Amino acid sequence: MAFFRAFASQLAISQHVLQKTPCAIAIISRSSSSATDLKSLLAEKIQEQQVYVKSFREQYGSKVIGEITVDQVYGGMRGIRGLVTETSYLHPEDGIKFRDFTIPQIKKLLPKSPGGNEPLPEGLFWLLLTGEVPSAEEVRSVSKMWAEKAEIPPHVVTMLNNFPAHLHPMSQFTAAIMACNTESKFAKAYADGVSKNMYWEYTFDDVMNLIAKLPPIAATIYKNLYRNGSPISAVDLEKDWSSNFTSMLGYDNPDFTELMRLYISIHSDHEGGNVSAHTVHLVASALSDPYISFAAGINGLAGPLHGLGSQEVLEWLTELHNDLSSDATEAQLKDFVWQTLKSGQVVPGFGHDVLRRTDPRYTALREFALKHLPDDPMFNLANNLYRIVPQSILALGKIKNPWPTVDGLSGVLLRYYGMKEIHYYTVLIGVSRALGTMASLVWDRALGLPIERPKSMTTDGLMKLVGAV
Ligand code: MLT
């Protein structure tokens, strides 16, 4: 468990022995796991981490870790360290690290489907949840569990089939997820007065049930909106999660399924401060059940400054393509980018609040595209922009982070395989984001994280605080 080891070495403590070290940190033995299933393994990890965090807080709980400026308070709390998220960390240069593993590492280490090259999202979920790289057999057990739990409650099917066609797919998605909370074991256990140290177990059960239902919910929305309501295919207990999902969507190209495995893996988690993850954490901190907490996060994902970005990039690229065609010269492209920037708009798909290099999620998709669709005109256009846009933005002299994000390419790939319904793209990110946010939620309950309640200020109050009045 890389995050655990790194942390332990920072504190100069052995992770193999139950001891009180000179700095009074207690660590229980990390005996080799005898767990055969995900929940039992998780129970072991939770027990260890609870002791670990308790000991850390006992010794370092009052240590100051930063200062906050007035601009940060007005500026969306950028850079303020105020959350604990165990599943991933966003490094400004290296990009997202899932339990300390970079995207190239997860692509190499996580189990693949037979003959496939892309990581199976089930394996990534296992990693996010436990900090351990699972075996192929462990991944298969998750695929099977999710396939077995895939059935959507009948009232949710009725609801989905009665939504008007002009209701945005993200609104349909979030409404259906909320309506699944009739199934919440956590809500029932809480109402029955279950002990706090059992919360994570019911949360875990809900999380597994919820994730399993997302592909059929998402596919039903797709079929209703774009395929005349034709029924989704039945789940196959032998197939992996992404393979079942693409079949339900009505796609049979194995390369599209491979893309989906990669797409879902890389979009799954982006540490705790992004809008969807933070929203899930905040809402769930009130002990709202996993279904309604996740739906809240999906509402945040539906915003144009967050998950709707992938839709906006393809709209912009299509406009560019229509105006200039795909073999536009570098000078023409530069001019188009300048016109966009000069009119006060941003170039969609470029620039990130935290990242200071090209998003490795973008790089992973670019590698996929170079292998599978090197001659696609839209990909070539995006690839040319990759060379041109950062320099143009830097030339403005105001923005330090002009590098492409994952949104800059994701829609191009989906479109290539025939998924041209751009309003649907964010739903796919929503399916994926469940993996990270739900794994985090299990840990929130396991660590007993309390209801979130930061202090807000009025402008007058802030002025008094800094001596301005
Ligand atoms: C994400 O994937 O959540 C986005 O890149 C936004 C963010 O990290 O704030």
PDB file of N, CA, C and O in Angstrom, residues 354-400:
ATOM      1  N   VAL A 354      -5.407  23.203 -10.931  1.00  0.00           N
ATOM      2  CA  VAL A 354      -4.301  22.623 -10.156  1.00  0.00           C
ATOM      3  C   VAL A 354      -3.139  22.211 -11.051  1.00  0.00           C
ATOM      4  O   VAL A 354      -1.978  22.467 -10.732  1.00  0.00           O
ATOM      5  N   LEU A 355      -3.452  21.591 -12.182  1.00  0.00           N
ATOM      6  CA  LEU A 355      -2.401  21.027 -13.038  1.00  0.00           C
ATOM      7  C   LEU A 355      -1.517  22.106 -13.665  1.00  0.00           C
ATOM      8  O   LEU A 355      -2.007  23.146 -14.111  1.00  0.00           O
ATOM      9  N   ARG A 356      -0.219  21.849 -13.702  1.00  0.00           N
ATOM     10  CA  ARG A 356       0.732  22.774 -14.319  1.00  0.00           C
ATOM     11  C   ARG A 356       1.455  22.144 -15.511  1.00  0.00           C
ATOM     12  O   ARG A 356       2.463  22.650 -15.981  1.00  0.00           O
ATOM     13  N   ARG A 357       0.968  21.011 -15.955  1.00  0.00           N
ATOM     14  CA  ARG A 357       1.497  20.323 -17.142  1.00  0.00           C
ATOM     15  C   ARG A 357       0.309  19.730 -17.890  1.00  0.00           C
ATOM     16  O   ARG A 357      -0.806  19.745 -17.392  1.00  0.00           O
ATOM     17  N   THR A 358       0.565  19.123 -19.023  1.00  0.00           N
ATOM     18  CA  THR A 358      -0.510  18.440 -19.755  1.00  0.00           C
ATOM     19  C   THR A 358      -1.125  17.367 -18.859  1.00  0.00           C
ATOM     20  O   THR A 358      -0.418  16.574 -18.243  1.00  0.00           O
ATOM     21  N   ASP A 359      -2.430  17.365 -18.792  1.00  0.00           N
ATOM     22  CA  ASP A 359      -3.172  16.389 -17.996  1.00  0.00           C
ATOM     23  C   ASP A 359      -2.807  14.971 -18.474  1.00  0.00           C
ATOM     24  O   ASP A 359      -2.996  14.654 -19.661  1.00  0.00           O
ATOM     25  N   PRO A 360      -2.299  14.111 -17.596  1.00  0.00           N
ATOM     26  CA  PRO A 360      -1.945  12.759 -18.054  1.00  0.00           C
ATOM     27  C   PRO A 360      -3.157  11.959 -18.545  1.00  0.00           C
ATOM     28  O   PRO A 360      -3.006  10.995 -19.288  1.00  0.00           O
ATOM     29  N   ARG A 361      -4.351  12.390 -18.168  1.00  0.00           N
ATOM     30  CA  ARG A 361      -5.554  11.748 -18.723  1.00  0.00           C
ATOM     31  C   ARG A 361      -5.644  12.071 -20.211  1.00  0.00           C
ATOM     32  O   ARG A 361      -6.048  11.246 -21.027  1.00  0.00           O
ATOM     33  N   TYR A 362      -5.279  13.313 -20.562  1.00  0.00           N
ATOM     34  CA  TYR A 362      -5.242  13.714 -21.979  1.00  0.00           C
ATOM     35  C   TYR A 362      -4.207  12.856 -22.714  1.00  0.00           C
ATOM     36  O   TYR A 362      -4.462  12.327 -23.804  1.00  0.00           O
ATOM     37  N   THR A 363      -3.029  12.716 -22.097  1.00  0.00           N
ATOM     38  CA  THR A 363      -1.953  11.946 -22.726  1.00  0.00           C
ATOM     39  C   THR A 363      -2.397  10.503 -22.967  1.00  0.00           C
ATOM     40  O   THR A 363      -2.123   9.928 -24.027  1.00  0.00           O
ATOM     41  N   ALA A 364      -3.100   9.928 -21.991  1.00  0.00           N
ATOM     42  CA  ALA A 364      -3.551   8.532 -22.138  1.00  0.00           C
ATOM     43  C   ALA A 364      -4.522   8.416 -23.316  1.00  0.00           C
ATOM     44  O   ALA A 364      -4.437   7.476 -24.119  1.00  0.00           O
ATOM     45  N   LEU A 365      -5.420   9.383 -23.440  1.00  0.00           N
ATOM     46  CA  LEU A 365      -6.375   9.335 -24.555  1.00  0.00           C
ATOM     47  C   LEU A 365      -5.670   9.597 -25.891  1.00  0.00           C
ATOM     48  O   LEU A 365      -6.018   9.021 -26.918  1.00  0.00           O
ATOM     49  N   ARG A 366      -4.668  10.472 -25.857  1.00  0.00           N
ATOM     50  CA  ARG A 366      -3.918  10.774 -27.095  1.00  0.00           C
ATOM     51  C   ARG A 366      -3.189   9.529 -27.581  1.00  0.00           C
ATOM     52  O   ARG A 366      -3.181   9.220 -28.779  1.00  0.00           O
ATOM     53  N   GLU A 367      -2.596   8.798 -26.622  1.00  0.00           N
ATOM     54  CA  GLU A 367      -1.902   7.554 -27.006  1.00  0.00           C
ATOM     55  C   GLU A 367      -2.895   6.561 -27.616  1.00  0.00           C
ATOM     56  O   GLU A 367      -2.603   5.897 -28.607  1.00  0.00           O
ATOM     57  N   PHE A 368      -4.090   6.490 -27.004  1.00  0.00           N
ATOM     58  CA  PHE A 368      -5.123   5.583 -27.528  1.00  0.00           C
ATOM     59  C   PHE A 368      -5.490   6.005 -28.958  1.00  0.00           C
ATOM     60  O   PHE A 368      -5.587   5.173 -29.870  1.00  0.00           O
ATOM     61  N   ALA A 369      -5.668   7.316 -29.145  1.00  0.00           N
ATOM     62  CA  ALA A 369      -6.076   7.821 -30.465  1.00  0.00           C
ATOM     63  C   ALA A 369      -4.978   7.589 -31.499  1.00  0.00           C
ATOM     64  O   ALA A 369      -5.254   7.201 -32.642  1.00  0.00           O
ATOM     65  N   LEU A 370      -3.726   7.822 -31.107  1.00  0.00           N
ATOM     66  CA  LEU A 370      -2.621   7.614 -32.060  1.00  0.00           C
ATOM     67  C   LEU A 370      -2.577   6.160 -32.514  1.00  0.00           C
ATOM     68  O   LEU A 370      -2.223   5.854 -33.645  1.00  0.00           O
ATOM     69  N   LYS A 371      -2.983   5.246 -31.619  1.00  0.00           N
ATOM     70  CA  LYS A 371      -2.967   3.827 -31.968  1.00  0.00           C
ATOM     71  C   LYS A 371      -4.197   3.426 -32.795  1.00  0.00           C
ATOM     72  O   LYS A 371      -4.086   2.691 -33.768  1.00  0.00           O
ATOM     73  N   HIS A 372      -5.375   3.946 -32.401  1.00  0.00           N
ATOM     74  CA  HIS A 372      -6.609   3.431 -33.004  1.00  0.00           C
ATOM     75  C   HIS A 372      -7.217   4.337 -34.074  1.00  0.00           C
ATOM     76  O   HIS A 372      -7.984   3.869 -34.904  1.00  0.00           O
ATOM     77  N   LEU A 373      -6.959   5.643 -34.027  1.00  0.00           N
ATOM     78  CA  LEU A 373      -7.611   6.537 -35.008  1.00  0.00           C
ATOM     79  C   LEU A 373      -6.669   7.623 -35.485  1.00  0.00           C
ATOM     80  O   LEU A 373      -7.025   8.802 -35.483  1.00  0.00           O
ATOM     81  N   PRO A 374      -5.426   7.234 -35.909  1.00  0.00           N
ATOM     82  CA  PRO A 374      -4.433   8.268 -36.242  1.00  0.00           C
ATOM     83  C   PRO A 374      -4.859   9.171 -37.386  1.00  0.00           C
ATOM     84  O   PRO A 374      -4.394  10.303 -37.475  1.00  0.00           O
ATOM     85  N   ASP A 375      -5.757   8.683 -38.260  1.00  0.00           N
ATOM     86  CA  ASP A 375      -6.105   9.485 -39.439  1.00  0.00           C
ATOM     87  C   ASP A 375      -7.445  10.193 -39.309  1.00  0.00           C
ATOM     88  O   ASP A 375      -7.923  10.779 -40.282  1.00  0.00           O
ATOM     89  N   ASP A 376      -8.035  10.135 -38.147  1.00  0.00           N
ATOM     90  CA  ASP A 376      -9.344  10.787 -37.977  1.00  0.00           C
ATOM     91  C   ASP A 376      -9.169  12.310 -38.082  1.00  0.00           C
ATOM     92  O   ASP A 376      -8.347  12.896 -37.358  1.00  0.00           O
ATOM     93  N   PRO A 377      -9.926  12.968 -38.965  1.00  0.00           N
ATOM     94  CA  PRO A 377      -9.727  14.415 -39.163  1.00  0.00           C
ATOM     95  C   PRO A 377      -9.928  15.227 -37.876  1.00  0.00           C
ATOM     96  O   PRO A 377      -9.184  16.172 -37.618  1.00  0.00           O
ATOM     97  N   MET A 378     -10.907  14.841 -37.062  1.00  0.00           N
ATOM     98  CA  MET A 378     -11.169  15.599 -35.835  1.00  0.00           C
ATOM     99  C   MET A 378     -10.006  15.419 -34.849  1.00  0.00           C
ATOM    100  O   MET A 378      -9.620  16.347 -34.154  1.00  0.00           O
ATOM    101  N   PHE A 379      -9.453  14.206 -34.814  1.00  0.00           N
ATOM    102  CA  PHE A 379      -8.304  13.979 -33.934  1.00  0.00           C
ATOM    103  C   PHE A 379      -7.110  14.803 -34.418  1.00  0.00           C
ATOM    104  O   PHE A 379      -6.387  15.417 -33.618  1.00  0.00           O
ATOM    105  N   ASN A 380      -6.925  14.840 -35.734  1.00  0.00           N
ATOM    106  CA  ASN A 380      -5.802  15.632 -36.261  1.00  0.00           C
ATOM    107  C   ASN A 380      -5.960  17.107 -35.928  1.00  0.00           C
ATOM    108  O   ASN A 380      -4.985  17.784 -35.594  1.00  0.00           O
ATOM    109  N   LEU A 381      -7.189  17.569 -35.983  1.00  0.00           N
ATOM    110  CA  LEU A 381      -7.455  18.968 -35.628  1.00  0.00           C
ATOM    111  C   LEU A 381      -7.091  19.200 -34.157  1.00  0.00           C
ATOM    112  O   LEU A 381      -6.371  20.148 -33.811  1.00  0.00           O
ATOM    113  N   ALA A 382      -7.577  18.304 -33.291  1.00  0.00           N
ATOM    114  CA  ALA A 382      -7.285  18.430 -31.855  1.00  0.00           C
ATOM    115  C   ALA A 382      -5.786  18.335 -31.604  1.00  0.00           C
ATOM    116  O   ALA A 382      -5.226  19.055 -30.772  1.00  0.00           O
ATOM    117  N   ASN A 383      -5.131  17.466 -32.344  1.00  0.00           N
ATOM    118  CA  ASN A 383      -3.691  17.272 -32.185  1.00  0.00           C
ATOM    119  C   ASN A 383      -2.925  18.535 -32.594  1.00  0.00           C
ATOM    120  O   ASN A 383      -1.952  18.910 -31.944  1.00  0.00           O
ATOM    121  N   ASN A 384      -3.387  19.203 -33.666  1.00  0.00           N
ATOM    122  CA  ASN A 384      -2.735  20.451 -34.068  1.00  0.00           C
ATOM    123  C   ASN A 384      -2.947  21.534 -33.019  1.00  0.00           C
ATOM    124  O   ASN A 384      -2.042  22.314 -32.732  1.00  0.00           O
ATOM    125  N   LEU A 385      -4.147  21.546 -32.455  1.00  0.00           N
ATOM    126  CA  LEU A 385      -4.428  22.551 -31.415  1.00  0.00           C
ATOM    127  C   LEU A 385      -3.538  22.326 -30.192  1.00  0.00           C
ATOM    128  O   LEU A 385      -3.151  23.263 -29.499  1.00  0.00           O
ATOM    129  N   TYR A 386      -3.228  21.063 -29.941  1.00  0.00           N
ATOM    130  CA  TYR A 386      -2.355  20.702 -28.824  1.00  0.00           C
ATOM    131  C   TYR A 386      -1.014  21.436 -28.938  1.00  0.00           C
ATOM    132  O   TYR A 386      -0.401  21.845 -27.959  1.00  0.00           O
ATOM    133  N   ARG A 387      -0.554  21.635 -30.183  1.00  0.00           N
ATOM    134  CA  ARG A 387       0.720  22.336 -30.399  1.00  0.00           C
ATOM    135  C   ARG A 387       0.545  23.851 -30.341  1.00  0.00           C
ATOM    136  O   ARG A 387       1.436  24.567 -29.920  1.00  0.00           O
ATOM    137  N   ILE A 388      -0.649  24.317 -30.729  1.00  0.00           N
ATOM    138  CA  ILE A 388      -0.812  25.758 -30.953  1.00  0.00           C
ATOM    139  C   ILE A 388      -1.392  26.515 -29.747  1.00  0.00           C
ATOM    140  O   ILE A 388      -0.919  27.590 -29.391  1.00  0.00           O
ATOM    141  N   VAL A 389      -2.415  25.926 -29.132  1.00  0.00           N
ATOM    142  CA  VAL A 389      -3.179  26.687 -28.131  1.00  0.00           C
ATOM    143  C   VAL A 389      -2.340  27.105 -26.913  1.00  0.00           C
ATOM    144  O   VAL A 389      -2.385  28.273 -26.520  1.00  0.00           O
ATOM    145  N   PRO A 390      -1.554  26.202 -26.301  1.00  0.00           N
ATOM    146  CA  PRO A 390      -0.813  26.639 -25.104  1.00  0.00           C
ATOM    147  C   PRO A 390       0.054  27.868 -25.365  1.00  0.00           C
ATOM    148  O   PRO A 390       0.060  28.812 -24.567  1.00  0.00           O
ATOM    149  N   GLN A 391       0.751  27.893 -26.519  1.00  0.00           N
ATOM    150  CA  GLN A 391       1.593  29.075 -26.813  1.00  0.00           C
ATOM    151  C   GLN A 391       0.731  30.335 -26.931  1.00  0.00           C
ATOM    152  O   GLN A 391       1.107  31.394 -26.445  1.00  0.00           O
ATOM    153  N   SER A 392      -0.419  30.202 -27.591  1.00  0.00           N
ATOM    154  CA  SER A 392      -1.285  31.377 -27.776  1.00  0.00           C
ATOM    155  C   SER A 392      -1.775  31.893 -26.434  1.00  0.00           C
ATOM    156  O   SER A 392      -1.807  33.101 -26.199  1.00  0.00           O
ATOM    157  N   ILE A 393      -2.138  30.975 -25.549  1.00  0.00           N
ATOM    158  CA  ILE A 393      -2.641  31.411 -24.236  1.00  0.00           C
ATOM    159  C   ILE A 393      -1.498  32.037 -23.441  1.00  0.00           C
ATOM    160  O   ILE A 393      -1.661  33.088 -22.820  1.00  0.00           O
ATOM    161  N   LEU A 394      -0.322  31.402 -23.495  1.00  0.00           N
ATOM    162  CA  LEU A 394       0.826  31.954 -22.760  1.00  0.00           C
ATOM    163  C   LEU A 394       1.176  33.355 -23.264  1.00  0.00           C
ATOM    164  O   LEU A 394       1.540  34.234 -22.484  1.00  0.00           O
ATOM    165  N   ALA A 395       1.014  33.554 -24.577  1.00  0.00           N
ATOM    166  CA  ALA A 395       1.347  34.853 -25.160  1.00  0.00           C
ATOM    167  C   ALA A 395       0.477  35.966 -24.593  1.00  0.00           C
ATOM    168  O   ALA A 395       0.858  37.135 -24.593  1.00  0.00           O
ATOM    169  N   LEU A 396      -0.689  35.602 -24.105  1.00  0.00           N
ATOM    170  CA  LEU A 396      -1.567  36.605 -23.487  1.00  0.00           C
ATOM    171  C   LEU A 396      -0.937  37.157 -22.211  1.00  0.00           C
ATOM    172  O   LEU A 396      -1.258  38.248 -21.757  1.00  0.00           O
ATOM    173  N   GLY A 397      -0.086  36.336 -21.606  1.00  0.00           N
ATOM    174  CA  GLY A 397       0.663  36.777 -20.432  1.00  0.00           C
ATOM    175  C   GLY A 397      -0.103  36.756 -19.126  1.00  0.00           C
ATOM    176  O   GLY A 397       0.413  37.191 -18.113  1.00  0.00           O
ATOM    177  N   LYS A 398      -1.332  36.269 -19.138  1.00  0.00           N
ATOM    178  CA  LYS A 398      -2.116  36.318 -17.905  1.00  0.00           C
ATOM    179  C   LYS A 398      -2.258  34.944 -17.254  1.00  0.00           C
ATOM    180  O   LYS A 398      -2.412  34.827 -16.051  1.00  0.00           O
ATOM    181  N   ILE A 399      -2.225  33.900 -18.087  1.00  0.00           N
ATOM    182  CA  ILE A 399      -2.568  32.562 -17.581  1.00  0.00           C
ATOM    183  C   ILE A 399      -1.335  31.661 -17.569  1.00  0.00           C
ATOM    184  O   ILE A 399      -0.614  31.582 -18.566  1.00  0.00           O
ATOM    185  N   LYS A 400      -1.121  31.011 -16.409  1.00  0.00           N
ATOM    186  CA  LYS A 400       0.085  30.177 -16.282  1.00  0.00           C
ATOM    187  C   LYS A 400      -0.177  28.708 -16.612  1.00  0.00           C
ATOM    188  O   LYS A 400       0.747  27.919 -16.693  1.00  0.00           O
TER     189      LYS A 400
END
